[in-house]
Short mmCIF file of C-alpha atoms and ligand atoms in Angstrom, two decimals:
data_model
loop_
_atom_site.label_atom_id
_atom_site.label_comp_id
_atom_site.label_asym_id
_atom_site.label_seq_id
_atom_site.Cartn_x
_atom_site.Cartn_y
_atom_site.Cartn_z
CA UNK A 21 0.00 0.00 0.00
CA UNK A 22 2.74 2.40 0.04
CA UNK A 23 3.24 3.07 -3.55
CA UNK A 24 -0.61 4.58 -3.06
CA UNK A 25 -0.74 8.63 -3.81
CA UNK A 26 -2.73 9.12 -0.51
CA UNK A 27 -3.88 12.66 0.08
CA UNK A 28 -3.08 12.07 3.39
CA UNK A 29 0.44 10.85 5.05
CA UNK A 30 0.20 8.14 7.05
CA UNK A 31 1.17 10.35 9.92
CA UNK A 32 -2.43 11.57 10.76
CA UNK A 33 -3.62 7.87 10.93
CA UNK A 34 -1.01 7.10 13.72
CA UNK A 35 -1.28 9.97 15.40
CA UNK A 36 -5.25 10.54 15.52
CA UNK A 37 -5.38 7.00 16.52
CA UNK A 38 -2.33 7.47 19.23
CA UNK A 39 -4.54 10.78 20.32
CA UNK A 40 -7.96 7.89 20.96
CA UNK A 41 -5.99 5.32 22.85
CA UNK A 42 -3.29 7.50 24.96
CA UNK A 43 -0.89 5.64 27.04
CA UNK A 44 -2.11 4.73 30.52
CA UNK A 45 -2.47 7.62 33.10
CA UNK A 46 -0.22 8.15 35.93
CA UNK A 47 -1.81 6.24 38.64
CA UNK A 48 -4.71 4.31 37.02
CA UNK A 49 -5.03 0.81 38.51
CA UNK A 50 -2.58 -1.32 37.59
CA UNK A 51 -5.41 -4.11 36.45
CA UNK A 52 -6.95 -1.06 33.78
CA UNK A 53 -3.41 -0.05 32.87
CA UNK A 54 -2.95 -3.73 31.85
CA UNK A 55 -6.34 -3.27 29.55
CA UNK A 56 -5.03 0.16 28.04
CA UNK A 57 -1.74 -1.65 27.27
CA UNK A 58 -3.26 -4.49 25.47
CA UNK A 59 -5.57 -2.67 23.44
CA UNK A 60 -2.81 -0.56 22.23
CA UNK A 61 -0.91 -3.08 21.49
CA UNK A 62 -4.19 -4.91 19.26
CA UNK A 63 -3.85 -1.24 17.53
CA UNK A 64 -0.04 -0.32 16.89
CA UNK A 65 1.06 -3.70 16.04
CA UNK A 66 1.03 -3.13 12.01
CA UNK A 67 -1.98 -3.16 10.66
CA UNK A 68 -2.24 -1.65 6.74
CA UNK A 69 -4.75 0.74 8.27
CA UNK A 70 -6.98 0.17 4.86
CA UNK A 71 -10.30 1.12 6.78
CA UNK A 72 -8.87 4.41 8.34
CA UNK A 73 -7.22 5.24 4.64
CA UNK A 74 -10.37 4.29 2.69
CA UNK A 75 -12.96 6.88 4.81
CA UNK A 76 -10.52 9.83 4.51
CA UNK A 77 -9.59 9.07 0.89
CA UNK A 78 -13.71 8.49 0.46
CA UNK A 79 -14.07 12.15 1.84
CA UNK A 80 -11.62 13.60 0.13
CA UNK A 81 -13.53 12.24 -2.71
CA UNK A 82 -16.81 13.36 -2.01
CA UNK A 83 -15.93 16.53 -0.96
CA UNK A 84 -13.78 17.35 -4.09
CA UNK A 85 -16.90 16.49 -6.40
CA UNK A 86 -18.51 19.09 -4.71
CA UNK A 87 -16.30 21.27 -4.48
CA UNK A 88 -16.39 21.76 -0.49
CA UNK A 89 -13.37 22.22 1.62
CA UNK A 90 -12.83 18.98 3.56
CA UNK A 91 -13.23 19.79 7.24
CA UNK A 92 -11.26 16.87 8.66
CA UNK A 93 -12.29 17.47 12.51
CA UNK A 94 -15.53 16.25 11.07
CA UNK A 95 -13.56 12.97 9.51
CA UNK A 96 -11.07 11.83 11.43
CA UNK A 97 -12.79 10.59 14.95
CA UNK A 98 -15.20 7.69 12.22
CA UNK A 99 -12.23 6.85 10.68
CA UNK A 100 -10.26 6.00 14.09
CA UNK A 101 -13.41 4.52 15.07
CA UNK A 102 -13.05 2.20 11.84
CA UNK A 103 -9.81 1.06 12.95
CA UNK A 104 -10.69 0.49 16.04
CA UNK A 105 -13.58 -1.76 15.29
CA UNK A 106 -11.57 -3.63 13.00
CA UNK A 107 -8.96 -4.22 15.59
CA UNK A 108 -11.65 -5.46 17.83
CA UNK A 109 -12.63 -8.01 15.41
CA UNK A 110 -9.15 -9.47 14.56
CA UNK A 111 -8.79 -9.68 18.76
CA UNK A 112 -11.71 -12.11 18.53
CA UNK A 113 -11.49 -13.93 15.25
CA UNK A 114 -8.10 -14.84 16.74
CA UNK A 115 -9.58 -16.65 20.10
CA UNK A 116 -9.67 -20.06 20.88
CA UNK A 117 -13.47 -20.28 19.91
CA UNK A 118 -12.81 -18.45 17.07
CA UNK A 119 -10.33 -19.22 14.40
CA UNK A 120 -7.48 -19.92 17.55
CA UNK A 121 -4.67 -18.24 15.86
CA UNK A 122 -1.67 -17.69 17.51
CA UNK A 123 -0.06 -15.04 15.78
CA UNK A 124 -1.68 -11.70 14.15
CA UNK A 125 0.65 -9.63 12.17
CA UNK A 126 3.43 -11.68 13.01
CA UNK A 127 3.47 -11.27 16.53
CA UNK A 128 1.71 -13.13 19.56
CA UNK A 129 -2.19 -12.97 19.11
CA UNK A 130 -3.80 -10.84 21.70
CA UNK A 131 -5.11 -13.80 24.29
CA UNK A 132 -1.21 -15.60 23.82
CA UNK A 133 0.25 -12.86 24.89
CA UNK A 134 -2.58 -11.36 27.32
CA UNK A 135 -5.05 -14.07 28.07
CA UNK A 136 -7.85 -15.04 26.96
CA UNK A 137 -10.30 -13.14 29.14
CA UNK A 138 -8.23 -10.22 28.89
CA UNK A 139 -8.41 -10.00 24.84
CA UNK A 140 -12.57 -10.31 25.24
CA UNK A 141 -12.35 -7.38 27.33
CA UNK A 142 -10.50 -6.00 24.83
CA UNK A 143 -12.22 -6.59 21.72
CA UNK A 144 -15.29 -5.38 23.72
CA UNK A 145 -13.72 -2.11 25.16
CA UNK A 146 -11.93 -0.65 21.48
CA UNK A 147 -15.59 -1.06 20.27
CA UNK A 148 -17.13 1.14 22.80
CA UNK A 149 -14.32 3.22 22.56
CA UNK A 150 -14.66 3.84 18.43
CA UNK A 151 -18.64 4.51 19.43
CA UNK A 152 -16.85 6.87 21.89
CA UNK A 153 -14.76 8.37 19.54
CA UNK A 154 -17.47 9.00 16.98
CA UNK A 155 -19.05 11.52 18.99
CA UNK A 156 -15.90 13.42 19.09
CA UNK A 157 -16.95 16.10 16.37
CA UNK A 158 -17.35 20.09 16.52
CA UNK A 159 -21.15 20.51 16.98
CA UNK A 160 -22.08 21.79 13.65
CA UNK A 161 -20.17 18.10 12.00
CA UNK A 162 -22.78 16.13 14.15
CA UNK A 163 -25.61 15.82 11.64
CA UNK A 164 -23.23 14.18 9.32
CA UNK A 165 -21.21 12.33 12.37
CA UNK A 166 -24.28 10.86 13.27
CA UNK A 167 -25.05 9.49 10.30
CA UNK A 168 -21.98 7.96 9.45
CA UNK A 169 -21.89 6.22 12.83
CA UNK A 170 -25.40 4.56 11.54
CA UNK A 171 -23.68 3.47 8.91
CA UNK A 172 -20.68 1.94 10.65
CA UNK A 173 -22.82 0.73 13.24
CA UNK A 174 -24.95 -1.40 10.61
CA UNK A 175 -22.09 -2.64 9.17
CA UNK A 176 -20.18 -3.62 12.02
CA UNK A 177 -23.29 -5.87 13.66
CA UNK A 178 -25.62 -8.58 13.28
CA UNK A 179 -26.62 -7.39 9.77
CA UNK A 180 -23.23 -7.16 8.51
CA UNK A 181 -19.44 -7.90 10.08
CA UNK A 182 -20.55 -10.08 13.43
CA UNK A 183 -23.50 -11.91 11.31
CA UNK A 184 -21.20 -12.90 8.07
CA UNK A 185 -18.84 -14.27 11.26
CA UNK A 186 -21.66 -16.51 12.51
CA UNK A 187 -22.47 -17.66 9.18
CA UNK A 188 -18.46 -18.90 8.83
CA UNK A 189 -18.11 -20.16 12.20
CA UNK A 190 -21.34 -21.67 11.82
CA UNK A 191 -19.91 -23.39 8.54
CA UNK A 192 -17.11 -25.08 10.40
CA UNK A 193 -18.76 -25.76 13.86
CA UNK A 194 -21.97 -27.70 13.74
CA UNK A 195 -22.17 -27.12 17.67
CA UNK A 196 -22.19 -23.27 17.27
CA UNK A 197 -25.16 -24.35 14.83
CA UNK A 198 -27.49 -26.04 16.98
CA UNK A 199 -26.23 -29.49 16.17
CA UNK A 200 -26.45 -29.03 12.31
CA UNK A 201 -23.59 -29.52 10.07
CA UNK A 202 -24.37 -26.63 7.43
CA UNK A 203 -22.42 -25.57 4.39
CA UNK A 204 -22.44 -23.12 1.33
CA UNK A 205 -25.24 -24.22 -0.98
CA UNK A 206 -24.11 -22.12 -3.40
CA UNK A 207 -21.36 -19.64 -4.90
CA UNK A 208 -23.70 -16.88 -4.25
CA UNK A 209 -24.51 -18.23 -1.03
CA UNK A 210 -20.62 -17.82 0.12
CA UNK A 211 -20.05 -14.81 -1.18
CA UNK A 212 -22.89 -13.14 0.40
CA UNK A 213 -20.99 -14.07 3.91
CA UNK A 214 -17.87 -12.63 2.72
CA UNK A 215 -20.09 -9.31 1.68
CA UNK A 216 -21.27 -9.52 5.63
CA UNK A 217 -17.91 -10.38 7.38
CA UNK A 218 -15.54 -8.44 4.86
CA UNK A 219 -17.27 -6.54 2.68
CA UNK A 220 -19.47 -4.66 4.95
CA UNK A 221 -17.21 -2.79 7.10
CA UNK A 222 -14.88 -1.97 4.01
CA UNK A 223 -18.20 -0.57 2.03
CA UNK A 224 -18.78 1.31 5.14
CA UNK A 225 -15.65 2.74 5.38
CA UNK A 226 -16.08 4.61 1.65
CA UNK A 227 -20.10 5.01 2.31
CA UNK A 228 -19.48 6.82 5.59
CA UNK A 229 -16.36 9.02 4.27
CA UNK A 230 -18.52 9.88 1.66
CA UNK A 231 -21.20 11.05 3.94
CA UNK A 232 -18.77 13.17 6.24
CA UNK A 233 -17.21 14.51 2.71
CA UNK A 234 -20.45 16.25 1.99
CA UNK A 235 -21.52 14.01 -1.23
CA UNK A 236 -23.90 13.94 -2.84
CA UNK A 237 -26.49 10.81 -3.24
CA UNK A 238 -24.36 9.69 -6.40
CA UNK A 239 -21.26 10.15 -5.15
CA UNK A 240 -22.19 8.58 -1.80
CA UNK A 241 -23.84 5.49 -4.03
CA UNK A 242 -21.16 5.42 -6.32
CA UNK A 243 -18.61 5.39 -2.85
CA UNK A 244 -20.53 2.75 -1.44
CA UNK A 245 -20.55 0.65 -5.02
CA UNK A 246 -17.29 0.44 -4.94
CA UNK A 247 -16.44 -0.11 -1.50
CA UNK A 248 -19.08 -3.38 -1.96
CA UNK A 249 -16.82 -4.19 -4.85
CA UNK A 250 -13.45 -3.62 -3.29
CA UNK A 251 -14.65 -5.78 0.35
CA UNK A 252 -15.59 -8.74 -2.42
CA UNK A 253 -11.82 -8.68 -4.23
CA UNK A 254 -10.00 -8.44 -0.84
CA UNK A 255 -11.92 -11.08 0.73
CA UNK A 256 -11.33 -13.66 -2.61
CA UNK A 257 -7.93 -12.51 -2.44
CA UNK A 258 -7.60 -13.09 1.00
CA UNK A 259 -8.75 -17.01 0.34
CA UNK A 260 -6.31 -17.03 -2.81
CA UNK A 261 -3.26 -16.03 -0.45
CA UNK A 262 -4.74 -18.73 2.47
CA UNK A 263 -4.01 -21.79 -0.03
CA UNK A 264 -1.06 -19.77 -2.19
CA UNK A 265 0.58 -16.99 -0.17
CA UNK A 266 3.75 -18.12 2.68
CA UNK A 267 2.83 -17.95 5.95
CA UNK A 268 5.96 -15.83 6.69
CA UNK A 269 5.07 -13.16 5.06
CA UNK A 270 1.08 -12.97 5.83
CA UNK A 271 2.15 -13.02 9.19
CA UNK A 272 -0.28 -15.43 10.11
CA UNK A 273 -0.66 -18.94 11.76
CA UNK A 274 -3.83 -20.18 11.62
CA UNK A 275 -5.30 -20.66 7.96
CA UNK A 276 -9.08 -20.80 6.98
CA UNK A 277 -7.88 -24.02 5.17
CA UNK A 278 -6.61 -25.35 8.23
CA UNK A 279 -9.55 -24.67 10.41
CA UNK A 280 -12.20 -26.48 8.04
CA UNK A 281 -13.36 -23.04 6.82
CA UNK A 282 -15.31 -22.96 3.40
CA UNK A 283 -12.71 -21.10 1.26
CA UNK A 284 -13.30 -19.19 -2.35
CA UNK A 285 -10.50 -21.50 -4.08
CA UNK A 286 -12.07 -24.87 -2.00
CA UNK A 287 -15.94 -23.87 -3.94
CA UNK A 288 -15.23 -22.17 -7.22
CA UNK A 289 -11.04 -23.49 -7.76
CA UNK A 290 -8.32 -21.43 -7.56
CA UNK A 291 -9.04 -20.15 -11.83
CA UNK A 292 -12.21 -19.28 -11.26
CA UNK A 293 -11.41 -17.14 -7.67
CA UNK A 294 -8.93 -15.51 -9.52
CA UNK A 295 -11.26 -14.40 -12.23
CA UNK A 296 -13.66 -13.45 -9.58
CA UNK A 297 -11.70 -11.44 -7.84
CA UNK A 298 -10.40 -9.53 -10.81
CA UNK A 299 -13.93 -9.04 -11.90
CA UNK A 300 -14.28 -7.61 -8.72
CA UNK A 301 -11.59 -5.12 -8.58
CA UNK A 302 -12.86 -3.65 -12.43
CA UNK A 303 -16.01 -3.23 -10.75
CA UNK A 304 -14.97 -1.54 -8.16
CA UNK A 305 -13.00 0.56 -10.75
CA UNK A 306 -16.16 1.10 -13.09
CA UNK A 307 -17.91 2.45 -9.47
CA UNK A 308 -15.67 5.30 -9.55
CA UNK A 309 -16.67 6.78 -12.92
CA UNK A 310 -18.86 9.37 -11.38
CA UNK A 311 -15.35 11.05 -10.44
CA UNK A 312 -12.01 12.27 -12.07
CA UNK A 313 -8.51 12.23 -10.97
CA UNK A 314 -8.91 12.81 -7.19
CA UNK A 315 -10.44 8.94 -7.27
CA UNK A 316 -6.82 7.90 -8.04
CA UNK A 317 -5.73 6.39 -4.83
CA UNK A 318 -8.96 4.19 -4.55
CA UNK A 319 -8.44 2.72 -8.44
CA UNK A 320 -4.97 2.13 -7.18
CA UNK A 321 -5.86 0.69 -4.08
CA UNK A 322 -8.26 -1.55 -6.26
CA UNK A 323 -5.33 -2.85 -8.24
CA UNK A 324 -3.40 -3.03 -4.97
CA UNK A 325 -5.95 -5.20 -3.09
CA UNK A 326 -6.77 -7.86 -6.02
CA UNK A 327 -2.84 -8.24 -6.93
CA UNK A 328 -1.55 -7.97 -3.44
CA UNK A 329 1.31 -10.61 -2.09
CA UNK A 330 -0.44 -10.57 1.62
C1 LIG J 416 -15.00 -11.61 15.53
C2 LIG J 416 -17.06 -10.16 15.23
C3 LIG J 416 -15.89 -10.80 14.65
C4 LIG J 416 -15.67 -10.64 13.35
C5 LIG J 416 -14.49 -11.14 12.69
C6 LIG J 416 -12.48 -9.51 10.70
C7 LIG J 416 -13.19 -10.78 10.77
C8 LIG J 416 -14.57 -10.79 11.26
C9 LIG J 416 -12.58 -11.91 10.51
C10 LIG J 416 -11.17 -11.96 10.13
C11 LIG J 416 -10.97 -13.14 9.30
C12 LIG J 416 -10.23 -12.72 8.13
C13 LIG J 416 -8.74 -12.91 8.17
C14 LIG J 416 -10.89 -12.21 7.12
C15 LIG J 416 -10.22 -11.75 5.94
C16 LIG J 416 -10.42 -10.35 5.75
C17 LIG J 416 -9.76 -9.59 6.81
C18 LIG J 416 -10.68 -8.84 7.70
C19 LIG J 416 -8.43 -9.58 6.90
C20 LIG J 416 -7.69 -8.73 7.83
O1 LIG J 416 -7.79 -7.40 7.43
P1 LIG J 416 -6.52 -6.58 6.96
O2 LIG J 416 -5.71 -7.35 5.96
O3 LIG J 416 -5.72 -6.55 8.31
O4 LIG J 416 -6.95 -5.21 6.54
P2 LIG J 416 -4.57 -5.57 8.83
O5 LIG J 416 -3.72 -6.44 9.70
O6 LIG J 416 -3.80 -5.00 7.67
O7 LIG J 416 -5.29 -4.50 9.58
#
């Protein structure tokens, strides 16, 4: 991702996200300063930050087509919010109940190195905190805030993120399925659940910048289009690198191959993923018609995510 023309240096991700999740306070319980610590370290420890750099770039867009001045108090407390979320999720895809993966960007998952009860309370405390941090807008940005925490909400919940994860779990654990063993009955069928566990945050992401970048309906749409189209490619991707990519450099232990999971290459063959997920990516690129060159970044982030390495 670093050969992407951001409008934005990756210096105001770290630091709006360093300003959410300060280090612990001089004399806060030692028990709470343990929490802080380990949901810092869920945070800094590497992450591409795609979410974060996907609603500002989505603003940027929005409010370009219209002309407006991007106001990025307004912006940056959803997309830190975003991140956050995210980093909740990969806390508890990672537990033993979950996928049980012992690493996460090449280093110690959050319940090896924390404990399992401690990385719950984790995942559960960054996503307060991003609903926390949403709210953190100058009052005349809160018409717009609050609708792009809607948005992320949605996504992030039963109807999108946490119910495509029940669907997958439910896939490859017949006891988290009330006794029935339950599969894919279809292509379509799969990659609906990858539009709910993947897709729907990262469609968020561009729906919501769009939203706090003043858009209009077509722009937001067109945002949203591609963000649907983008979630698809990185998720197929994602199952292309589980049976092809080395585990060195995904940074990764546990694959979806290895823990039973219903993979893209496993339904449709590896030929046919990789068609799908360029298909994919040139719809996510036809989605940004609507706009000129200040789309750049996301049509090279679209290239990015369906020929990435990990
Ligand atoms: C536990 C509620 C709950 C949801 C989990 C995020 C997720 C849903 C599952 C993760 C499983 C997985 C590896 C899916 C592939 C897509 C994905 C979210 C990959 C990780 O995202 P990246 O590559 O991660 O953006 P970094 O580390 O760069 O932030």
């Amino acid at each position: 991702m670093n050969s992407i023309s951001w409008q934005f240096p990756p210096d105001l991700i770290e630091t709006s996200l360093q300003r959410v999740l300060p280090l612990p306070e001089k004399g806060v319980e030692p028990e709470r300063a343990r929490l802080q610590h380990a949901m810092r370290s869920a945070v800094f420890n590497g992450g591409k930050r795609l979410r974060f750099h996907l609603l500002l770039e989505a603003a940027f867009v929005a409010s370009r087509a219209q002309n407006v001045e991007l106001d990025l108090s307004g912006v940056l407390p959803a997309a830190c919010a975003i991140e956050l979320i995210h980093a909740y999720s990969l806390v508890h895809d990672d537990l033993p109940a979950m996928d049980d993966a012992d690493t996460r960007r090449g280093k110690p998952s959050c319940h090896v190195e924390f404990g399992e009860a401690t990385a719950i309370l984790v995942g559960d405390a960054l996503l307060t905190l991003a609903f926390e941090a949403m709210t953190q807008v100058p009052p005349d940005r809160s018409t717009p805030a609050l609708r792009a925490m809607s948005i992320l909400a949605r996504a992030a919940g039963e109807c999108g993120m946490v119910g495509g994860q029940m669907i997958d779990i439910a896939w490859s654990n017949e006891k988290e399925n009330g006794g029935v063993i339950a599969a894919p009955k279809s292509g379509e069928e799969l990659l609906q659940m990858h539009a709910l566990k993947t897709g729907a945050l990262i469609r968020a992401a561009c729906e919501a910048g769009g939203v706090l970048g003043a858009g209009d309906v077509k722009a937001i749409e067109s945002l949203a289009r591609y963000g649907a189209q983008l979630g698809r490619a990185f998720q197929l991707k994602d199952d292309l690198l589980d049976v092809e990519g080395d585990p060195e450099i995904m940074g990764k232990s546990a694959t979806d191959v290895a823990n039973d999971k219903i993979t893209a290459p496993a339904f449709f063959g590896i030929e046919a993923t990789r068609r799908l997920t360029f298909e994919a990516r040139d719809a996510a690129l036809s989605s940004l018609e609507y706009f000129g060159a200040e789309a750049d970044a996301l049509r090279q982030l679209a290239h990015f995510v369906a020929e990435r390495e990990k």
